[in-house]
Coordinates of N, CA and C in Angstrom, one line a residue:
K1 N 60.1 58.6 -46.9 CA 59.6 59.1 -45.6 C 58.7 58.0 -45.0
Q2 N 58.9 57.7 -43.7 CA 58.1 56.7 -43.0 C 57.0 57.4 -42.2
R3 N 55.8 56.7 -42.2 CA 54.7 57.2 -41.4 C 54.0 56.0 -40.8
R4 N 53.2 56.3 -39.7 CA 52.4 55.2 -39.2 C 51.1 55.1 -40.0
T5 N 50.5 53.9 -39.8 CA 49.3 53.7 -40.6 C 48.2 54.7 -40.4
D6 N 48.1 55.2 -39.2 CA 47.0 56.2 -38.9 C 47.3 57.6 -39.5
E7 N 48.5 57.7 -40.1 CA 48.9 59.0 -40.7 C 48.9 58.9 -42.2
V8 N 48.6 57.7 -42.8 CA 48.7 57.6 -44.2 C 47.5 58.2 -44.9
P9 N 47.7 59.1 -45.9 CA 46.6 59.7 -46.6 C 45.8 58.6 -47.4
L10 N 44.5 58.9 -47.6 CA 43.7 57.9 -48.3 C 44.0 57.7 -49.8
D11 N 44.7 58.7 -50.4 CA 45.0 58.6 -51.8 C 46.4 58.1 -52.1
V12 N 47.0 57.4 -51.1 CA 48.4 56.9 -51.3 C 48.3 55.8 -52.3
D13 N 49.3 55.8 -53.2 CA 49.4 54.8 -54.3 C 50.1 53.5 -53.9
C14 N 50.9 53.5 -52.9 CA 51.7 52.3 -52.6 C 52.1 52.3 -51.1
V15 N 52.1 51.0 -50.6 CA 52.5 50.8 -49.2 C 53.5 49.7 -49.2
V16 N 54.7 49.9 -48.6 CA 55.7 48.9 -48.4 C 55.7 48.6 -46.9
G17 N 55.3 47.4 -46.5 CA 55.1 47.1 -45.1 C 56.3 46.3 -44.6
A18 N 56.8 46.7 -43.5 CA 57.9 46.0 -42.8 C 57.2 45.3 -41.6
S19 N 57.0 44.0 -41.7 CA 56.3 43.3 -40.7 C 56.9 41.9 -40.3
H20 N 56.6 41.5 -39.1 CA 57.1 40.2 -38.6 C 56.3 39.1 -39.2
G21 N 56.8 37.9 -39.4 CA 56.1 36.8 -39.9 C 55.1 36.3 -38.9
G22 N 53.8 36.3 -39.2 CA 52.8 35.7 -38.3 C 51.9 34.8 -39.0
Q23 N 50.9 34.2 -38.3 CA 50.1 33.3 -39.0 C 49.3 33.9 -40.1
E24 N 49.1 35.2 -40.1 CA 48.4 35.8 -41.2 C 49.1 35.9 -42.5
M25 N 50.4 35.6 -42.4 CA 51.3 35.7 -43.6 C 51.4 34.4 -44.4
V26 N 50.8 33.3 -43.9 CA 50.9 32.0 -44.5 C 49.7 31.7 -45.4
G27 N 49.8 31.5 -46.7 CA 48.8 31.0 -47.5 C 47.6 31.9 -47.6
R28 N 47.8 33.2 -47.5 CA 46.8 34.2 -47.6 C 46.9 35.0 -48.9
D29 N 45.8 35.8 -49.1 CA 45.9 36.7 -50.2 C 46.7 37.9 -49.8
H30 N 47.8 38.2 -50.4 CA 48.7 39.2 -49.9 C 48.5 40.6 -50.5
R31 N 47.3 40.8 -51.1 CA 47.1 42.1 -51.7 C 46.5 43.1 -50.7
G32 N 46.2 42.8 -49.5 CA 45.7 43.7 -48.5 C 46.3 43.6 -47.2
V33 N 46.2 44.6 -46.3 CA 46.8 44.5 -45.0 C 45.8 44.0 -44.0
N34 N 46.2 42.9 -43.3 CA 45.3 42.3 -42.3 C 45.0 43.3 -41.2
P35 N 43.7 43.6 -40.9 CA 43.5 44.7 -39.9 C 43.9 44.2 -38.5
H36 N 44.1 42.9 -38.2 CA 44.4 42.5 -36.9 C 45.9 42.7 -36.6
L37 N 46.7 43.1 -37.6 CA 48.1 43.3 -37.4 C 48.4 44.7 -36.7
G38 N 47.4 45.6 -36.8 CA 47.6 46.9 -36.2 C 48.6 47.7 -36.9
P39 N 49.0 48.9 -36.3 CA 49.9 49.8 -37.0 C 51.3 49.2 -37.3
V40 N 51.8 49.3 -38.5 CA 53.1 48.8 -38.8 C 53.8 50.0 -39.5
P41 N 55.2 49.9 -39.5 CA 55.9 50.9 -40.3 C 55.6 50.9 -41.7
L42 N 55.6 52.1 -42.3 CA 55.2 52.1 -43.8 C 56.2 53.0 -44.5
L43 N 56.4 52.7 -45.8 CA 57.1 53.5 -46.7 C 56.2 53.9 -47.8
L44 N 56.0 55.2 -48.0 CA 55.1 55.6 -49.1 C 55.8 55.8 -50.4
C45 N 55.3 55.2 -51.4 CA 56.0 55.2 -52.7 C 55.0 55.6 -53.8
D46 N 55.4 55.6 -55.1 CA 54.7 56.1 -56.1 C 54.1 55.1 -57.1
R47 N 54.0 53.8 -56.6 CA 53.4 52.8 -57.5 C 52.3 52.1 -56.7
Q48 N 51.2 51.6 -57.4 CA 50.1 51.0 -56.8 C 50.5 49.5 -56.5
Q49 N 51.1 49.3 -55.4 CA 51.7 48.0 -55.1 C 51.8 47.8 -53.6
L50 N 51.6 46.6 -53.1 CA 51.8 46.2 -51.7 C 53.0 45.3 -51.7
D51 N 54.0 45.6 -50.9 CA 55.3 44.9 -50.9 C 55.6 44.5 -49.4
R52 N 56.6 43.7 -49.3 CA 57.0 43.2 -48.0 C 58.5 43.5 -47.8
V53 N 58.9 43.8 -46.6 CA 60.3 43.8 -46.3 C 60.6 42.7 -45.3
A54 N 61.3 41.7 -45.7 CA 61.7 40.6 -44.8 C 62.7 41.0 -43.8
Q55 N 62.4 40.9 -42.5 CA 63.2 41.4 -41.5 C 64.3 40.4 -41.0
L56 N 65.5 40.5 -41.5 CA 66.6 39.8 -40.9 C 67.2 40.8 -40.0
V57 N 66.5 41.2 -38.9 CA 66.8 42.4 -38.2 C 66.7 42.2 -36.7
R58 N 67.6 42.7 -35.9 CA 67.5 43.0 -34.5 C 67.5 44.5 -34.4
V59 N 66.4 45.1 -34.0 CA 66.2 46.5 -34.1 C 67.3 47.3 -33.3
A60 N 67.7 46.8 -32.2 CA 68.7 47.6 -31.4 C 70.0 47.7 -32.1
E61 N 70.4 46.6 -32.9 CA 71.6 46.7 -33.7 C 71.5 47.7 -34.8
V62 N 70.3 47.7 -35.4 CA 70.1 48.7 -36.5 C 70.2 50.1 -35.9
A63 N 69.6 50.4 -34.8 CA 69.7 51.7 -34.1 C 71.1 52.1 -33.8
R64 N 71.9 51.1 -33.5 CA 73.3 51.4 -33.2 C 74.2 51.5 -34.5
G65 N 73.6 51.3 -35.6 CA 74.3 51.4 -36.9 C 75.2 50.2 -37.2
Q66 N 74.9 49.1 -36.6 CA 75.6 47.8 -36.9 C 75.1 47.3 -38.2
P67 N 76.0 46.6 -38.9 CA 75.7 46.0 -40.2 C 74.4 45.1 -40.2
T68 N 73.5 45.4 -41.1 CA 72.3 44.6 -41.3 C 71.9 44.4 -42.7
A69 N 71.4 43.2 -43.1 CA 71.0 43.0 -44.4 C 69.6 42.4 -44.4
L70 N 68.8 42.8 -45.4 CA 67.4 42.3 -45.4 C 66.9 42.2 -46.9
T71 N 65.8 41.6 -47.1 CA 65.2 41.4 -48.4 C 63.9 42.2 -48.5
L72 N 63.8 42.9 -49.6 CA 62.6 43.6 -50.0 C 61.9 42.9 -51.2
A73 N 60.7 42.4 -51.0 CA 60.1 41.6 -52.1 C 58.9 42.3 -52.7
S74 N 58.7 42.2 -54.0 CA 57.6 42.7 -54.7 C 57.4 41.9 -55.9
A75 N 56.1 41.7 -56.3 CA 55.8 40.9 -57.5 C 56.4 41.7 -58.8
D76 N 56.6 43.0 -58.6 CA 57.2 43.8 -59.7 C 58.7 43.9 -59.4
A77 N 59.5 43.1 -60.1 CA 60.9 43.1 -59.9 C 61.6 44.4 -60.1
V78 N 61.2 45.2 -61.1 CA 61.8 46.5 -61.3 C 61.5 47.4 -60.2
F79 N 60.2 47.4 -59.7 CA 59.9 48.2 -58.6 C 60.6 47.8 -57.3
A80 N 60.8 46.5 -57.1 CA 61.5 46.0 -55.9 C 62.9 46.5 -55.9
A81 N 63.6 46.5 -57.1 CA 65.0 46.9 -57.2 C 65.1 48.4 -56.9
A82 N 64.2 49.2 -57.5 CA 64.2 50.6 -57.3 C 64.0 51.0 -55.9
T83 N 63.0 50.4 -55.2 CA 62.7 50.7 -53.8 C 63.9 50.3 -52.9
A84 N 64.5 49.1 -53.2 CA 65.6 48.6 -52.4 C 66.8 49.7 -52.5
R85 N 67.0 50.2 -53.7 CA 68.1 51.2 -53.8 C 67.8 52.5 -53.0
E86 N 66.5 52.8 -52.8 CA 66.1 54.0 -52.0 C 66.5 53.7 -50.5
L87 N 66.3 52.5 -50.1 CA 66.5 52.2 -48.7 C 68.0 51.8 -48.4
H88 N 68.7 51.3 -49.4 CA 70.0 50.8 -49.2 C 71.0 51.9 -48.9
G89 N 71.9 51.6 -48.0 CA 73.0 52.6 -47.7 C 73.6 52.5 -46.3
G90 N 74.8 53.0 -46.1 CA 75.4 53.0 -44.8 C 75.6 51.5 -44.4
S91 N 75.2 51.2 -43.2 CA 75.4 49.8 -42.7 C 74.2 48.9 -43.0
L92 N 73.2 49.5 -43.8 CA 72.0 48.7 -44.1 C 72.1 48.3 -45.6
R93 N 72.1 47.0 -45.8 CA 72.1 46.4 -47.2 C 70.7 45.8 -47.5
V94 N 70.1 46.3 -48.5 CA 68.8 45.9 -48.9 C 68.9 45.2 -50.3
Y95 N 68.4 43.9 -50.3 CA 68.4 43.1 -51.5 C 67.0 43.0 -52.0
S96 N 66.8 43.0 -53.3 CA 65.4 42.9 -53.8 C 65.1 41.5 -54.3
S97 N 63.8 41.2 -54.3 CA 63.3 39.9 -54.7 C 61.9 40.1 -55.3
S98 N 61.6 39.3 -56.3 CA 60.2 39.3 -56.8 C 59.4 38.1 -56.2
D99 N 59.9 37.4 -55.3 CA 59.2 36.2 -54.7 C 58.5 36.6 -53.4
V100 N 57.4 37.3 -53.5 CA 56.7 37.7 -52.3 C 56.2 36.5 -51.5
V101 N 55.7 35.5 -52.1 CA 55.2 34.4 -51.4 C 56.3 33.7 -50.6
G102 N 57.4 33.4 -51.3 CA 58.5 32.8 -50.6 C 59.1 33.5 -49.4
V103 N 59.2 34.8 -49.6 CA 59.7 35.7 -48.5 C 58.7 35.6 -47.3
E104 N 57.4 35.7 -47.6 CA 56.4 35.7 -46.5 C 56.4 34.3 -45.8
V105 N 56.4 33.3 -46.6 CA 56.3 31.9 -46.0 C 57.6 31.7 -45.1
A106 N 58.7 32.1 -45.6 CA 60.0 31.9 -44.8 C 59.9 32.7 -43.5
G107 N 59.4 33.9 -43.6 CA 59.3 34.8 -42.4 C 58.3 34.2 -41.4
A108 N 57.3 33.5 -41.8 CA 56.3 33.0 -40.8 C 56.8 31.6 -40.2
V109 N 57.3 30.7 -41.1 CA 57.6 29.4 -40.6 C 58.9 29.3 -39.8
K110 N 59.8 30.2 -40.0 CA 61.0 30.2 -39.3 C 60.7 30.4 -37.8
N111 N 59.6 31.1 -37.4 CA 59.3 31.2 -36.0 C 58.9 29.9 -35.4
V112 N 58.3 29.0 -36.1 CA 58.0 27.7 -35.6 C 59.2 26.9 -35.4
M113 N 60.2 27.0 -36.3 CA 61.5 26.3 -36.2 C 62.3 26.9 -35.0
A114 N 62.1 28.2 -34.7 CA 62.8 28.8 -33.5 C 62.3 28.2 -32.2
I115 N 61.0 27.9 -32.2 CA 60.4 27.3 -31.0 C 61.0 25.9 -30.8
A116 N 61.1 25.2 -31.9 CA 61.7 23.8 -31.9 C 63.1 23.8 -31.5
T117 N 63.9 24.8 -31.9 CA 65.3 24.9 -31.6 C 65.4 25.3 -30.1
G118 N 64.6 26.1 -29.6 CA 64.6 26.4 -28.2 C 64.3 25.2 -27.3
I119 N 63.4 24.4 -27.8 CA 63.1 23.2 -27.0 C 64.3 22.2 -27.0
C120 N 64.9 22.1 -28.2 CA 66.1 21.3 -28.4 C 67.2 21.7 -27.4
D121 N 67.5 23.0 -27.4 CA 68.5 23.5 -26.5 C 68.2 23.4 -25.1
G122 N 66.9 23.7 -24.8 CA 66.4 23.6 -23.4 C 66.5 22.2 -22.8
L123 N 66.3 21.2 -23.7 CA 66.5 19.8 -23.2 C 67.9 19.3 -23.2
G124 N 68.8 20.2 -23.6 CA 70.3 19.9 -23.6 C 70.7 18.8 -24.6
L125 N 70.0 18.8 -25.8 CA 70.3 17.8 -26.8 C 71.6 18.0 -27.5
G126 N 72.2 19.2 -27.4 CA 73.5 19.4 -28.0 C 73.5 20.2 -29.3
L127 N 74.7 20.6 -29.7 CA 74.9 21.4 -30.9 C 74.6 20.6 -32.2
N128 N 75.0 19.3 -32.2 CA 74.7 18.5 -33.4 C 73.2 18.4 -33.6
A129 N 72.4 18.2 -32.5 CA 71.0 18.2 -32.6 C 70.4 19.5 -33.1
R130 N 71.0 20.6 -32.6 CA 70.5 21.9 -33.0 C 70.7 22.1 -34.5
A131 N 71.9 21.8 -35.0 CA 72.3 22.0 -36.4 C 71.4 21.1 -37.3
A132 N 71.1 19.9 -36.9 CA 70.3 19.0 -37.6 C 68.9 19.5 -37.7
L133 N 68.4 20.0 -36.6 CA 67.0 20.5 -36.5 C 66.8 21.7 -37.4
M134 N 67.7 22.6 -37.4 CA 67.6 23.8 -38.2 C 67.7 23.4 -39.7
T135 N 68.6 22.5 -40.0 CA 68.7 22.1 -41.4 C 67.4 21.4 -41.9
R136 N 66.9 20.5 -41.1 CA 65.6 19.8 -41.5 C 64.5 20.8 -41.4
G137 N 64.5 21.7 -40.5 CA 63.5 22.8 -40.5 C 63.5 23.6 -41.8
L138 N 64.7 23.9 -42.3 CA 64.8 24.6 -43.6 C 64.2 23.8 -44.7
A139 N 64.4 22.5 -44.7 CA 63.8 21.6 -45.7 C 62.2 21.7 -45.6
E140 N 61.7 21.8 -44.4 CA 60.2 21.9 -44.3 C 59.7 23.2 -44.8
I141 N 60.4 24.3 -44.4 CA 60.0 25.6 -44.9 C 60.0 25.7 -46.4
T142 N 61.1 25.1 -47.0 CA 61.2 25.1 -48.5 C 60.1 24.3 -49.1
R143 N 59.8 23.1 -48.6 CA 58.7 22.3 -49.2 C 57.4 23.0 -49.2
L144 N 57.1 23.7 -48.1 CA 55.8 24.4 -48.0 C 55.8 25.6 -48.9
G145 N 56.9 26.3 -48.9 CA 57.0 27.6 -49.7 C 56.9 27.3 -51.2
V146 N 57.5 26.3 -51.6 CA 57.5 25.9 -53.1 C 56.0 25.5 -53.4
A147 N 55.4 24.7 -52.5 CA 54.1 24.2 -52.8 C 53.1 25.4 -52.9
L148 N 53.4 26.5 -52.1 CA 52.5 27.6 -52.1 C 52.8 28.6 -53.2
G149 N 53.8 28.3 -54.0 CA 54.2 29.2 -55.2 C 55.5 29.9 -55.0
G150 N 56.2 29.7 -53.9 CA 57.5 30.4 -53.8 C 58.6 29.7 -54.6
R151 N 59.7 30.3 -54.7 CA 60.9 29.8 -55.4 C 61.9 29.2 -54.5
A152 N 62.4 28.0 -54.8 CA 63.3 27.3 -53.9 C 64.5 28.1 -53.5
E153 N 65.0 28.9 -54.4 CA 66.3 29.7 -54.1 C 66.0 30.8 -53.1
T154 N 64.8 31.2 -52.9 CA 64.5 32.2 -51.9 C 64.9 31.7 -50.5
F155 N 64.7 30.4 -50.3 CA 64.9 29.9 -49.0 C 66.4 29.7 -48.7
M156 N 67.2 29.8 -49.7 CA 68.7 29.8 -49.5 C 69.2 31.2 -49.2
G157 N 68.4 32.2 -49.2 CA 68.9 33.6 -49.0 C 68.6 34.1 -47.7
L158 N 68.6 35.5 -47.6 CA 68.4 36.2 -46.3 C 67.1 35.9 -45.7
A159 N 66.0 35.9 -46.5 CA 64.7 35.7 -46.0 C 64.5 34.2 -45.5
G160 N 65.3 33.3 -46.0 CA 65.2 31.9 -45.6 C 66.2 31.5 -44.6
V161 N 67.3 31.0 -45.0 CA 68.3 30.5 -44.1 C 68.9 31.6 -43.2
G162 N 69.0 32.8 -43.7 CA 69.5 33.9 -42.9 C 68.7 34.2 -41.7
D163 N 67.4 34.4 -42.0 CA 66.5 34.7 -40.9 C 66.3 33.5 -39.9
L164 N 66.3 32.3 -40.5 CA 66.2 31.1 -39.7 C 67.4 31.0 -38.7
I165 N 68.6 31.3 -39.1 CA 69.8 31.2 -38.2 C 69.6 32.3 -37.1
L166 N 69.2 33.5 -37.5 CA 69.1 34.5 -36.5 C 68.0 34.2 -35.5
T167 N 66.9 33.8 -35.9 CA 65.8 33.6 -35.0 C 66.0 32.3 -34.2
C168 N 66.6 31.3 -34.7 CA 66.8 30.1 -33.9 C 68.0 30.2 -32.9
T169 N 68.9 31.1 -33.1 CA 70.1 31.1 -32.3 C 70.2 32.4 -31.5
G170 N 69.5 33.5 -31.8 CA 69.6 34.7 -31.1 C 69.0 34.7 -29.7
N171 N 69.7 35.2 -28.8 CA 69.2 35.2 -27.4 C 68.0 36.1 -27.2
L172 N 67.8 37.0 -28.1 CA 66.6 37.9 -28.0 C 65.4 37.4 -28.7
S173 N 65.5 36.3 -29.3 CA 64.4 35.7 -30.1 C 63.3 35.2 -29.2
R174 N 62.1 35.8 -29.3 CA 61.0 35.5 -28.4 C 60.5 34.0 -28.7
N175 N 60.5 33.6 -29.9 CA 60.1 32.2 -30.2 C 61.1 31.2 -29.6
R176 N 62.3 31.5 -29.8 CA 63.3 30.6 -29.1 C 63.1 30.5 -27.6
R177 N 62.9 31.7 -27.0 CA 62.7 31.7 -25.6 C 61.4 30.9 -25.2
V178 N 60.4 30.9 -26.0 CA 59.2 30.1 -25.7 C 59.6 28.6 -25.7
G179 N 60.4 28.2 -26.7 CA 60.9 26.9 -26.7 C 61.7 26.5 -25.5
L180 N 62.6 27.4 -25.1 CA 63.4 27.1 -23.9 C 62.5 26.9 -22.7
M181 N 61.5 27.7 -22.5 CA 60.6 27.6 -21.4 C 59.7 26.4 -21.5
L182 N 59.3 26.0 -22.7 CA 58.6 24.7 -22.8 C 59.4 23.5 -22.4
A183 N 60.7 23.6 -22.8 CA 61.6 22.5 -22.4 C 61.8 22.4 -20.8
E184 N 61.9 23.6 -20.2 CA 62.1 23.7 -18.8 C 60.8 23.2 -18.1
S185 N 59.7 23.5 -18.7 CA 58.4 23.0 -18.1 C 58.3 21.5 -18.1
A186 N 58.9 20.9 -19.2 CA 58.8 19.5 -19.3 C 59.6 18.7 -18.2
K187 N 60.6 19.4 -17.6 CA 61.4 18.8 -16.6 C 60.8 18.9 -15.2
D188 N 59.7 19.6 -15.1 CA 59.0 19.8 -13.8 C 57.6 19.2 -13.8
A189 N 57.3 18.3 -12.9 CA 56.0 17.6 -12.8 C 54.9 18.6 -12.7
A190 N 55.2 19.8 -12.1 CA 54.2 20.9 -12.0 C 54.5 22.0 -13.0
G191 N 54.9 21.6 -14.2 CA 55.4 22.6 -15.2 C 54.3 23.7 -15.5
K192 N 54.8 24.7 -16.2 CA 53.9 25.8 -16.5 C 53.0 25.5 -17.7
T193 N 51.8 26.1 -17.8 CA 51.0 26.0 -18.9 C 51.5 26.9 -20.0
L194 N 51.0 26.7 -21.2 CA 51.5 27.6 -22.3 C 51.0 29.1 -22.0
D195 N 49.8 29.2 -21.5 CA 49.4 30.6 -21.1 C 50.3 31.3 -20.1
A196 N 50.8 30.5 -19.1 CA 51.7 31.0 -18.1 C 53.0 31.4 -18.8
I197 N 53.5 30.6 -19.7 CA 54.8 30.8 -20.4 C 54.7 32.1 -21.2
L198 N 53.6 32.3 -21.9 CA 53.4 33.5 -22.7 C 53.2 34.7 -21.9
A199 N 52.6 34.6 -20.7 CA 52.4 35.7 -19.8 C 53.8 36.1 -19.3
E200 N 54.6 35.2 -18.9 CA 56.0 35.5 -18.4 C 56.8 36.1 -19.5
L201 N 56.6 35.7 -20.8 CA 57.4 36.2 -21.9 C 57.0 37.7 -22.0
G202 N 55.8 38.0 -22.0 CA 55.4 39.4 -22.0 C 55.3 40.0 -23.4
H203 N 55.6 39.2 -24.4 CA 55.6 39.7 -25.8 C 54.9 38.7 -26.7
V204 N 54.6 39.1 -27.9 CA 54.0 38.1 -28.9 C 55.1 37.2 -29.4
A205 N 54.8 35.9 -29.4 CA 55.7 34.9 -30.0 C 54.9 34.4 -31.2
E206 N 55.2 34.9 -32.4 CA 54.4 34.6 -33.6 C 54.3 33.1 -33.9
G207 N 55.4 32.4 -33.6 CA 55.4 30.9 -33.9 C 54.3 30.1 -33.2
V208 N 53.9 30.6 -32.0 CA 52.9 29.9 -31.3 C 51.6 29.8 -32.1
Y209 N 51.3 30.9 -32.8 CA 50.1 31.0 -33.5 C 50.3 30.5 -35.0
S210 N 51.5 30.7 -35.5 CA 51.8 30.2 -36.9 C 51.8 28.7 -37.0
A211 N 52.2 28.0 -35.9 CA 52.5 26.6 -36.0 C 51.2 25.8 -36.4
R212 N 50.1 26.1 -35.8 CA 48.9 25.3 -36.1 C 48.4 25.7 -37.5
E213 N 48.6 26.9 -37.9 CA 48.2 27.3 -39.3 C 49.0 26.6 -40.3
V214 N 50.3 26.6 -40.1 CA 51.2 26.0 -41.0 C 51.0 24.5 -41.1
A215 N 50.7 23.8 -39.9 CA 50.5 22.4 -39.9 C 49.2 22.1 -40.7
L216 N 48.2 22.9 -40.5 CA 46.9 22.7 -41.2 C 47.1 22.8 -42.7
I217 N 47.8 23.8 -43.2 CA 48.0 24.0 -44.6 C 48.8 22.8 -45.2
A218 N 49.8 22.4 -44.4 CA 50.7 21.2 -44.8 C 49.8 20.0 -45.0
R219 N 49.0 19.7 -44.0 CA 48.1 18.5 -44.1 C 47.2 18.6 -45.3
Q220 N 46.6 19.7 -45.5 CA 45.7 19.9 -46.6 C 46.4 19.6 -48.0
R221 N 47.7 19.9 -48.0 CA 48.4 19.8 -49.3 C 49.3 18.5 -49.3
G222 N 49.2 17.7 -48.3 CA 50.0 16.5 -48.3 C 51.5 16.7 -48.2
I223 N 51.9 17.7 -47.4 CA 53.3 18.1 -47.3 C 53.8 17.6 -45.9
D224 N 54.9 16.8 -45.9 CA 55.4 16.3 -44.7 C 56.2 17.3 -43.9
M225 N 55.7 17.7 -42.7 CA 56.4 18.7 -41.9 C 56.4 18.2 -40.5
P226 N 57.2 17.1 -40.2 CA 57.2 16.5 -38.9 C 57.7 17.4 -37.7
I227 N 58.6 18.4 -38.0 CA 59.0 19.3 -36.9 C 57.9 20.2 -36.5
T228 N 57.2 20.7 -37.5 CA 56.1 21.6 -37.3 C 55.0 20.9 -36.5
E229 N 54.7 19.6 -36.9 CA 53.7 18.8 -36.1 C 54.2 18.6 -34.7
A230 N 55.5 18.4 -34.5 CA 56.0 18.1 -33.2 C 55.8 19.4 -32.3
V231 N 56.1 20.5 -32.9 CA 55.9 21.8 -32.1 C 54.5 22.0 -31.7
C232 N 53.5 21.6 -32.6 CA 52.1 21.7 -32.3 C 51.8 20.8 -31.1
R233 N 52.3 19.6 -31.1 CA 52.0 18.7 -30.0 C 52.6 19.2 -28.6
V234 N 53.7 19.8 -28.7 CA 54.3 20.4 -27.4 C 53.5 21.6 -27.0
L235 N 53.1 22.4 -27.9 CA 52.2 23.6 -27.6 C 50.9 23.2 -26.9
D236 N 50.4 22.0 -27.4 CA 49.1 21.5 -26.8 C 49.4 20.9 -25.4
A237 N 50.6 20.3 -25.2 CA 50.9 19.6 -24.0 C 52.3 20.0 -23.6
P238 N 52.5 21.1 -23.0 CA 53.9 21.6 -22.7 C 54.8 20.6 -22.0
G239 N 54.2 19.7 -21.2 CA 55.1 18.7 -20.5 C 55.6 17.6 -21.3
S240 N 55.2 17.6 -22.6 CA 55.5 16.5 -23.5 C 56.8 16.6 -24.3
A241 N 57.5 17.7 -24.1 CA 58.7 18.1 -25.0 C 59.7 16.9 -25.1
A242 N 60.1 16.3 -24.1 CA 61.1 15.2 -24.1 C 60.5 14.0 -24.9
A243 N 59.3 13.7 -24.7 CA 58.7 12.5 -25.3 C 58.5 12.8 -26.8
V244 N 58.1 14.0 -27.2 CA 58.0 14.4 -28.6 C 59.3 14.3 -29.3
A245 N 60.4 14.8 -28.6 CA 61.7 14.8 -29.2 C 62.1 13.3 -29.5
R246 N 61.8 12.4 -28.6 CA 62.2 11.0 -28.8 C 61.4 10.4 -30.0
E247 N 60.2 10.9 -30.2 CA 59.4 10.4 -31.3 C 60.0 10.9 -32.6
L248 N 60.5 12.1 -32.7 CA 61.1 12.6 -33.9 C 62.3 11.8 -34.2
L249 N 63.1 11.5 -33.2 CA 64.4 10.7 -33.4 C 64.1 9.3 -33.9
A250 N 62.9 8.8 -33.5 CA 62.5 7.4 -33.8 C 61.9 7.2 -35.2
R251 N 61.8 8.3 -36.0 CA 61.3 8.2 -37.3 C 62.1 7.4 -38.2
D252 N 61.5 6.7 -39.2 CA 62.3 5.8 -40.1 C 63.3 6.6 -40.9
A253 N 64.4 5.9 -41.3 CA 65.4 6.5 -42.1 C 64.8 6.8 -43.5
K254 N 65.4 7.8 -44.2 CA 64.9 8.2 -45.5 C 66.0 8.9 -46.2
A255 N 65.8 9.1 -47.5 CA 66.8 9.9 -48.3 C 66.7 11.3 -47.9
E256 N 67.9 12.0 -47.8 CA 67.9 13.4 -47.4 C 67.1 14.3 -48.3
L257 N 67.4 14.2 -49.6 CA 66.9 15.1 -50.6 C 65.9 14.4 -51.6

């Protein structure tokens, strides 16, 4: 049974939270619910455990009964599998994972990559560029996730490459739309500020806030994340999108893996 947070009894043993990836999800202690996230959907269970449901989801499609797959992660693999079975059925496929850190990092950083992809498409750089950007973006997500304790294989699954594809290419993706608007702003000498873009969007675009947090953690750990750094530069100066794209292309050649 699902309930809102303001309806949860104080003696509940377990909370399974279905939440979007935001900056609060990266490099944090995952044992408590951040109060700034506000009410989120909850599933009440019978174990003392906090878990995540990675959303590879467009809600309207779920409501229409269209096929959807997602990952449920818990540090307790047995519990994750049992809970996934409770939710699994019909057109909803739920896969279990014990890699909570990997699932959360993937969910947060893919929003940054969606902004980058929107910029790429908005500048008209082509499908080859989009595919390359998403692939190298996945490499960045994996590097950070593994450094924070996630497992590399998680990023090849639904929470990683699956959610990345959806968020980077879906027309309803808020983060992708921010990227598109940033690219459009770069074409106009009197382009919009980031605040104006977000006001026009009318919704939260998590990647705008995650980008700086991710870049900071990467720098602290010596992790190379050039796409993330590029997104941060464009967010700071929306008119710079084309110039930042050229800088990325001008990076020295290197081994892929």
